[in-house]
Amino acid sequence: MESPVPDATRPRIRLRRSPLWLLAGILAVCLGGLASAFVYLSLTASDPVLRVNRTIHRGEVIQGADLSVVSVGTGVDVRTVGDERAAEVIGRAAVTDVPGGSLLVEGSWGESGVPVGSARVGLRLSAGRFPTTDLRPGTQVLVVALPAQGEAEAELPGSIPASLVGEPAVQTDGSTLLALSVPAGSAELVARLAAADRVALVQTGNGR
């Protein structure tokens, strides 16, 4: 069987590769790879930031145990606070309620000093001397003076408006420690009444 004779009259098509197009294709592949790598690194890269372990109410001083360190992606659009700034935060007061489990954000803490015109007084009250529900920092109360033995009701000072500072702390003997912010002019009276165990608290309707 004879092999076919090539058709010498058939034109041959020669493919010409343009170096410019070849270079453009290589460049496009490289750029695509770089873009993918950038997106991947943006999603996987993380920074150590401060997390709030419990709800810190406005006015409370932030303690070291209130904070922990977690890693979050660098692409998170939140004004987080790096773990290296923990010393800057601890010992300062929360200027707003900070929910437990949330990330600490810029502007949520400030000076812990006592506001001008007010004073802080500590009380130890036994059960029945204060309401036991919803006593959060910032709760508005009235400090009511109780009569001493043989003292007439007319001799008692009027009730003093105050607000709760910090969380109540229950003691082993059943009493509760509370810190109150009171008008500076009434602080001495409240302290004397507290020392004599002659105080009761009434929660008012304008609490937070």
XYZ file of C-alpha atoms in Angstrom:
208
model
C 0.000 0.000 0.000
C 1.462 3.301 -1.050
C 1.785 6.058 1.525
C -0.132 9.220 0.723
C 1.804 11.834 -1.073
C 1.781 15.192 0.677
C -0.196 17.800 -1.133
C 2.444 20.264 -2.055
C -0.148 22.726 -3.163
C -1.879 22.973 0.303
C -0.774 26.142 2.110
C 0.784 25.694 5.530
C -0.488 27.883 8.409
C 2.199 29.073 10.764
C 1.152 30.337 14.208
C 3.044 33.409 15.288
C 3.216 33.970 19.056
C 3.442 37.604 20.047
C 5.983 38.122 22.857
C 3.883 41.030 24.120
C 0.755 38.906 24.605
C 2.822 36.144 26.209
C 4.302 38.621 28.656
C 0.853 40.052 29.450
C -0.472 36.582 30.217
C 2.388 35.801 32.568
C 1.914 39.146 34.303
C -1.823 38.520 34.745
C -1.167 35.123 36.320
C 1.390 36.618 38.711
C -0.926 39.462 39.727
C -3.770 37.033 40.317
C -1.558 34.952 42.571
C -0.437 37.993 44.534
C -4.028 39.168 44.979
C -5.087 35.749 46.244
C -2.159 35.664 48.661
C -3.037 39.145 49.965
C -6.674 38.189 50.566
C -5.637 34.986 52.306
C -3.171 36.755 54.575
C -5.727 39.461 55.387
C -8.232 36.835 56.469
C -5.810 34.636 58.395
C -3.531 37.256 59.996
C -4.507 38.155 63.547
C -3.601 40.565 66.311
C -3.720 39.964 70.103
C -6.314 42.313 71.605
C -8.076 42.809 74.944
C -11.374 41.059 75.671
C -13.730 41.864 78.567
C -14.407 38.837 80.786
C -17.436 40.219 82.635
C -19.817 43.122 82.247
C -18.115 46.249 83.563
C -20.638 48.907 84.474
C -20.088 52.610 84.040
C -17.990 54.035 86.848
C -16.409 50.722 87.857
C -12.639 50.491 88.017
C -11.246 47.975 85.517
C -9.213 45.231 87.190
C -6.650 42.905 85.668
C -8.966 39.914 86.123
C -11.598 41.702 84.032
C -9.461 41.394 80.887
C -8.022 38.584 78.798
C -6.162 38.372 75.494
C -7.703 36.962 72.321
C -6.651 37.003 68.670
C -8.815 38.644 66.021
C -8.343 39.057 62.301
C -6.636 42.206 61.149
C -9.539 42.866 58.812
C -12.049 43.319 61.658
C -13.507 46.829 61.417
C -13.489 47.520 65.174
C -11.329 49.950 67.139
C -9.773 47.202 69.237
C -7.153 47.707 71.937
C -3.900 45.774 71.683
C -2.809 43.567 74.566
C 0.326 45.670 75.049
C -1.911 48.481 76.370
C -3.336 46.486 79.296
C -1.361 48.530 81.836
C -2.908 51.679 80.379
C -6.434 50.345 80.948
C -6.177 48.598 84.324
C -7.008 50.945 87.189
C -9.066 53.282 85.025
C -12.862 53.574 85.208
C -15.346 52.468 82.573
C -17.090 55.507 81.076
C -19.893 53.338 79.685
C -21.270 49.848 80.289
C -18.946 47.309 78.633
C -20.675 43.940 78.019
C -18.890 40.799 79.115
C -17.488 38.768 76.229
C -17.017 41.819 74.016
C -13.782 43.320 72.758
C -12.517 46.381 74.600
C -12.700 49.387 72.305
C -11.115 52.806 72.326
C -12.885 55.440 74.395
C -14.580 53.026 76.807
C -12.423 53.967 79.798
C -11.297 57.162 81.491
C -10.226 58.685 84.780
C -11.464 56.978 87.929
C -11.481 60.079 90.115
C -14.504 61.131 92.155
C -16.531 63.842 90.392
C -16.382 67.318 91.885
C -19.205 67.888 94.374
C -19.645 64.213 95.260
C -18.036 61.711 97.606
C -17.947 57.934 97.924
C -19.049 56.176 101.074
C -18.931 52.475 101.913
C -21.774 50.720 103.713
C -22.196 47.296 105.275
C -25.911 46.501 105.345
C -27.698 43.464 106.682
C -30.487 41.700 104.811
C -33.722 43.666 104.715
C -32.008 47.051 104.729
C -31.894 47.363 100.907
C -33.666 45.943 97.856
C -32.047 42.814 96.476
C -33.120 43.106 92.843
C -31.355 44.873 89.965
C -28.764 46.668 92.078
C -26.368 47.595 89.288
C -23.771 50.358 89.353
C -25.538 53.623 88.650
C -28.772 52.568 90.372
C -30.361 55.578 92.085
C -31.248 55.142 95.755
C -32.218 57.142 98.816
C -30.170 56.816 101.995
C -32.742 56.707 104.807
C -31.603 57.384 108.369
C -32.987 54.975 110.983
C -33.736 56.213 114.504
C -31.442 55.433 117.376
C -32.937 54.033 120.559
C -35.092 56.735 122.155
C -34.735 59.104 119.204
C -37.891 60.701 117.851
C -38.729 60.505 114.160
C -38.787 64.301 113.958
C -35.116 64.432 114.899
C -33.992 62.321 111.938
C -32.292 63.955 108.955
C -34.021 63.817 105.604
C -33.282 61.149 103.017
C -30.155 61.657 100.954
C -30.055 60.883 97.213
C -27.206 58.620 96.144
C -26.175 56.198 93.418
C -24.550 52.805 93.598
C -20.885 52.531 92.589
C -19.582 49.066 91.725
C -21.200 45.694 92.291
C -22.559 44.793 95.768
C -20.329 42.272 97.549
C -22.041 39.647 99.692
C -20.083 38.685 102.821
C -19.897 35.347 104.608
C -21.940 36.682 107.535
C -24.846 37.496 105.208
C -24.241 41.227 105.108
C -23.513 43.112 101.890
C -20.908 45.743 101.175
C -22.000 48.614 98.959
C -20.276 51.752 97.748
C -22.373 54.857 97.218
C -21.750 58.165 95.512
C -23.371 60.847 97.651
C -23.347 64.665 97.679
C -20.102 65.835 99.251
C -21.954 67.811 101.907
C -23.799 64.683 103.120
C -20.859 62.270 103.081
C -19.951 62.693 106.751
C -23.547 62.186 107.893
C -23.939 59.036 105.789
C -20.637 57.677 107.091
C -21.680 58.255 110.712
C -25.079 56.644 110.168
C -23.429 53.677 108.453
C -20.960 53.233 111.299
C -23.863 53.194 113.761
C -25.768 50.689 111.594
C -28.609 53.167 111.133
C -28.990 53.136 107.347
C -31.472 51.650 104.938
C -31.588 52.083 101.172
C -34.656 52.699 99.042
C -34.399 52.261 95.297
C -36.007 55.103 93.375
C -37.773 54.966 90.038
C -35.166 56.877 88.051
C -32.470 54.232 88.141
C -30.832 53.014 84.934
